């Protein structure tokens, strides 16, 4: 220690200043690095859950229909897509009400009024919804539960109405879903009618007054294909 002090005192004033400046720079670097680590840690803690984990669990109400969905989906060659169907149910109704798949207005409902919540039989709602989704998936060319590219296309068709949506996509040479193309379709289908700024559906469902222009991502946040 004494030798180090003697060596330091032998340095010129200029050399001592340079040495001190280097020490200050190192201290600043260490301090900055420490602050960055602390900031990132706090940011991680403060982020909402969906930002850290984009997959959400479906609720108990939807889970209670799993056996029914498994049985009915097997009748339509959809046994591999039970989790996708339950994710769709979660987005449509959270498992609440008779028309859990919100399939009353679809083409496969022939027993009840084709009006919102016209179906009053839960099992029939599931059956119609599965057929509606299968129709959209066949038109989209879905190959497997992992074919998310075409699943997104099919899900948007379920929400918009498959025939009209696929006709639009074909006419505009679109082969995959995007929020931009969904908004373009909704703009056309709504006759250019925008949702009001204070409309509660404007932010989650898109600016145009037709359907949910972000529907695929809303459904897929509940989809755990590897469950």
Short mmCIF file of C-alpha atoms in Angstrom, two decimals:
data_model
loop_
_atom_site.label_atom_id
_atom_site.label_comp_id
_atom_site.label_asym_id
_atom_site.label_seq_id
_atom_site.Cartn_x
_atom_site.Cartn_y
_atom_site.Cartn_z
CA UNK A 1 0.00 0.00 0.00
CA UNK A 2 2.81 2.40 0.90
CA UNK A 3 4.57 1.52 -2.35
CA UNK A 4 1.40 2.34 -4.31
CA UNK A 5 1.10 5.68 -2.53
CA UNK A 6 4.75 6.52 -3.24
CA UNK A 7 4.23 5.57 -6.90
CA UNK A 8 1.15 7.78 -7.09
CA UNK A 9 3.02 10.76 -5.59
CA UNK A 10 5.77 10.31 -8.17
CA UNK A 11 3.23 11.03 -10.95
CA UNK A 12 3.09 14.47 -12.42
CA UNK A 13 0.04 16.65 -11.81
CA UNK A 14 -1.11 16.00 -15.39
CA UNK A 15 -0.76 12.24 -14.95
CA UNK A 16 -2.68 12.32 -11.66
CA UNK A 17 -5.51 14.26 -13.29
CA UNK A 18 -5.67 11.76 -16.18
CA UNK A 19 -5.72 8.84 -13.74
CA UNK A 20 -8.48 10.45 -11.70
CA UNK A 21 -10.52 11.18 -14.84
CA UNK A 22 -10.25 7.53 -15.90
CA UNK A 23 -11.44 6.42 -12.48
CA UNK A 24 -14.43 8.79 -12.63
CA UNK A 25 -15.33 7.49 -16.11
CA UNK A 26 -15.29 3.89 -14.87
CA UNK A 27 -17.48 4.80 -11.91
CA UNK A 28 -19.98 6.53 -14.19
CA UNK A 29 -20.11 3.52 -16.51
CA UNK A 30 -20.71 1.12 -13.60
CA UNK A 31 -23.37 3.43 -12.15
CA UNK A 32 -25.14 3.79 -15.51
CA UNK A 33 -25.11 0.04 -16.08
CA UNK A 34 -26.56 -0.54 -12.62
CA UNK A 35 -29.33 1.99 -13.23
CA UNK A 36 -30.22 0.35 -16.56
CA UNK A 37 -30.50 -3.06 -14.91
CA UNK A 38 -32.72 -1.64 -12.15
CA UNK A 39 -34.90 0.19 -14.69
CA UNK A 40 -35.41 -2.93 -16.83
CA UNK A 41 -36.28 -4.99 -13.76
CA UNK A 42 -38.85 -2.45 -12.58
CA UNK A 43 -40.29 -2.16 -16.08
CA UNK A 44 -40.77 -5.93 -16.24
CA UNK A 45 -42.60 -5.89 -12.90
CA UNK A 46 -44.87 -3.04 -13.96
CA UNK A 47 -45.83 -4.46 -17.37
CA UNK A 48 -49.37 -5.84 -17.55
CA UNK A 49 -49.63 -9.62 -17.62
CA UNK A 50 -50.59 -9.85 -21.29
CA UNK A 51 -47.44 -8.00 -22.29
CA UNK A 52 -45.31 -10.62 -20.57
CA UNK A 53 -47.44 -13.57 -21.66
CA UNK A 54 -49.64 -13.12 -24.71
CA UNK A 55 -51.53 -16.39 -24.16
CA UNK A 56 -54.47 -16.19 -21.75
CA UNK A 57 -56.42 -19.05 -20.27
CA UNK A 58 -60.06 -19.56 -21.13
CA UNK A 59 -62.39 -19.32 -18.16
CA UNK A 60 -64.18 -22.08 -16.29
CA UNK A 61 -67.46 -21.39 -18.08
CA UNK A 62 -65.92 -22.19 -21.47
CA UNK A 63 -63.94 -25.11 -20.04
CA UNK A 64 -67.21 -26.63 -18.86
CA UNK A 65 -68.21 -27.08 -22.52
CA UNK A 66 -65.06 -29.00 -23.48
CA UNK A 67 -66.75 -32.41 -23.42
CA UNK A 68 -69.62 -31.13 -25.59
CA UNK A 69 -67.18 -29.49 -28.00
CA UNK A 70 -65.09 -32.68 -28.23
CA UNK A 71 -68.17 -34.77 -29.00
CA UNK A 72 -69.71 -32.41 -31.57
CA UNK A 73 -66.43 -31.50 -33.26
CA UNK A 74 -65.70 -35.19 -33.85
CA UNK A 75 -68.89 -35.38 -35.93
CA UNK A 76 -67.54 -32.75 -38.30
CA UNK A 77 -63.90 -33.79 -38.56
CA UNK A 78 -62.83 -31.00 -36.22
CA UNK A 79 -61.53 -33.09 -33.30
CA UNK A 80 -58.05 -31.60 -33.64
CA UNK A 81 -59.39 -28.08 -33.19
CA UNK A 82 -61.16 -28.30 -29.83
CA UNK A 83 -58.86 -25.75 -28.21
CA UNK A 84 -59.35 -23.35 -31.11
CA UNK A 85 -63.13 -23.71 -30.84
CA UNK A 86 -63.02 -23.03 -27.10
CA UNK A 87 -60.79 -19.98 -27.72
CA UNK A 88 -63.35 -18.71 -30.22
CA UNK A 89 -66.14 -19.32 -27.69
CA UNK A 90 -64.18 -17.36 -25.10
CA UNK A 91 -63.93 -14.38 -27.41
CA UNK A 92 -67.56 -14.59 -28.52
CA UNK A 93 -69.35 -15.05 -25.22
CA UNK A 94 -66.97 -16.09 -22.42
CA UNK A 95 -69.24 -19.12 -22.17
CA UNK A 96 -72.24 -17.02 -21.08
CA UNK A 97 -75.74 -17.32 -22.55
CA UNK A 98 -77.38 -19.95 -24.74
CA UNK A 99 -75.72 -18.75 -27.95
CA UNK A 100 -72.19 -19.36 -26.70
CA UNK A 101 -70.71 -19.38 -30.22
CA UNK A 102 -72.76 -16.38 -31.37
CA UNK A 103 -73.72 -18.43 -34.43
CA UNK A 104 -77.35 -17.31 -34.70
CA UNK A 105 -76.71 -15.13 -37.75
CA UNK A 106 -74.67 -17.78 -39.55
CA UNK A 107 -75.80 -19.82 -42.54
CA UNK A 108 -75.88 -23.08 -40.56
CA UNK A 109 -78.61 -21.89 -38.21
CA UNK A 110 -81.83 -23.15 -39.76
CA UNK A 111 -83.90 -23.73 -36.61
CA UNK A 112 -83.88 -20.34 -34.89
CA UNK A 113 -84.21 -16.69 -35.97
CA UNK A 114 -81.04 -15.48 -37.71
CA UNK A 115 -80.80 -12.49 -35.40
CA UNK A 116 -78.31 -11.74 -32.61
CA UNK A 117 -78.75 -14.33 -29.84
CA UNK A 118 -81.58 -15.95 -31.77
CA UNK A 119 -80.37 -19.44 -30.81
CA UNK A 120 -81.61 -20.50 -27.39
CA UNK A 121 -80.10 -24.01 -27.36
CA UNK A 122 -76.46 -24.07 -26.26
CA UNK A 123 -75.64 -27.38 -27.93
CA UNK A 124 -77.16 -26.19 -31.19
CA UNK A 125 -75.12 -22.98 -30.96
CA UNK A 126 -71.94 -25.06 -30.60
CA UNK A 127 -72.94 -27.27 -33.53
CA UNK A 128 -73.67 -24.31 -35.81
CA UNK A 129 -70.50 -22.52 -34.72
CA UNK A 130 -68.32 -25.55 -35.41
CA UNK A 131 -69.83 -25.95 -38.88
CA UNK A 132 -69.34 -22.24 -39.56
CA UNK A 133 -65.70 -22.41 -38.48
CA UNK A 134 -65.07 -25.59 -40.49
CA UNK A 135 -66.52 -23.94 -43.60
CA UNK A 136 -64.21 -20.94 -43.14
CA UNK A 137 -61.20 -23.16 -42.43
CA UNK A 138 -61.83 -25.26 -45.55
CA UNK A 139 -62.02 -22.14 -47.70
CA UNK A 140 -58.86 -20.77 -46.05
CA UNK A 141 -57.00 -24.04 -46.63
CA UNK A 142 -56.11 -24.67 -42.98
CA UNK A 143 -53.82 -27.72 -42.80
CA UNK A 144 -53.30 -28.25 -39.08
CA UNK A 145 -53.79 -26.71 -35.61
CA UNK A 146 -50.38 -25.04 -36.07
CA UNK A 147 -51.26 -23.41 -39.42
CA UNK A 148 -51.74 -20.00 -37.85
CA UNK A 149 -51.42 -18.13 -41.13
CA UNK A 150 -54.56 -19.73 -42.56
CA UNK A 151 -56.28 -20.00 -39.19
CA UNK A 152 -56.15 -16.20 -38.93
CA UNK A 153 -57.82 -15.96 -42.32
CA UNK A 154 -60.52 -18.44 -41.28
CA UNK A 155 -61.19 -16.68 -37.99
CA UNK A 156 -61.68 -13.34 -39.68
CA UNK A 157 -64.06 -15.04 -42.13
CA UNK A 158 -66.04 -16.45 -39.18
CA UNK A 159 -66.47 -12.92 -37.87
CA UNK A 160 -67.17 -11.15 -41.17
CA UNK A 161 -69.08 -13.87 -43.00
CA UNK A 162 -67.03 -16.33 -45.03
CA UNK A 163 -68.45 -15.97 -48.54
CA UNK A 164 -68.37 -12.17 -48.68
CA UNK A 165 -64.95 -11.96 -47.04
CA UNK A 166 -63.27 -14.56 -49.25
CA UNK A 167 -64.80 -13.01 -52.38
CA UNK A 168 -63.29 -9.68 -51.34
CA UNK A 169 -59.90 -11.24 -50.61
CA UNK A 170 -59.84 -13.04 -53.96
CA UNK A 171 -60.86 -9.90 -55.82
CA UNK A 172 -58.03 -7.97 -54.18
CA UNK A 173 -55.48 -10.80 -54.59
CA UNK A 174 -55.03 -11.15 -50.83
CA UNK A 175 -54.00 -14.58 -49.54
CA UNK A 176 -53.32 -13.91 -45.87
CA UNK A 177 -54.90 -11.96 -43.06
CA UNK A 178 -53.67 -8.53 -42.06
CA UNK A 179 -55.28 -5.86 -39.96
CA UNK A 180 -55.02 -3.49 -42.92
CA UNK A 181 -56.96 -5.80 -45.24
CA UNK A 182 -59.54 -6.47 -42.53
CA UNK A 183 -60.07 -2.76 -42.04
CA UNK A 184 -60.34 -2.25 -45.80
CA UNK A 185 -63.07 -4.91 -46.00
CA UNK A 186 -64.91 -3.43 -43.01
CA UNK A 187 -64.75 0.00 -44.56
CA UNK A 188 -66.36 -1.35 -47.71
CA UNK A 189 -68.93 -3.48 -45.87
CA UNK A 190 -69.93 -0.61 -43.57
CA UNK A 191 -70.38 1.78 -46.49
CA UNK A 192 -67.57 3.91 -45.14
CA UNK A 193 -69.23 4.40 -41.77
CA UNK A 194 -66.72 5.02 -38.97
CA UNK A 195 -67.29 4.23 -35.35
CA UNK A 196 -67.57 7.31 -33.17
CA UNK A 197 -64.54 8.32 -31.13
CA UNK A 198 -66.39 7.44 -27.92
CA UNK A 199 -67.68 4.12 -29.25
CA UNK A 200 -66.39 1.44 -26.82
CA UNK A 201 -65.81 -0.93 -29.76
CA UNK A 202 -63.63 1.47 -31.73
CA UNK A 203 -60.37 0.71 -29.97
CA UNK A 204 -60.64 -3.08 -29.59
CA UNK A 205 -62.59 -3.87 -32.79
CA UNK A 206 -61.33 -1.26 -35.27
CA UNK A 207 -62.40 2.09 -36.69
CA UNK A 208 -65.09 0.89 -39.13
CA UNK A 209 -68.62 0.06 -38.05
CA UNK A 210 -68.55 -3.57 -39.14
CA UNK A 211 -67.40 -6.61 -37.20
CA UNK A 212 -64.13 -6.98 -35.35
CA UNK A 213 -61.20 -6.06 -37.56
CA UNK A 214 -58.75 -7.58 -35.07
CA UNK A 215 -60.73 -10.73 -34.46
CA UNK A 216 -57.99 -13.32 -35.21
CA UNK A 217 -55.62 -11.89 -32.62
CA UNK A 218 -58.43 -11.57 -30.09
CA UNK A 219 -59.24 -15.28 -30.45
CA UNK A 220 -55.65 -16.48 -30.64
CA UNK A 221 -54.74 -14.86 -27.34
CA UNK A 222 -56.72 -17.73 -25.76
CA UNK A 223 -55.44 -20.44 -28.09
CA UNK A 224 -52.99 -22.93 -26.61
CA UNK A 225 -52.50 -25.33 -29.50
CA UNK A 226 -49.92 -27.39 -27.61
CA UNK A 227 -52.11 -27.95 -24.58
#
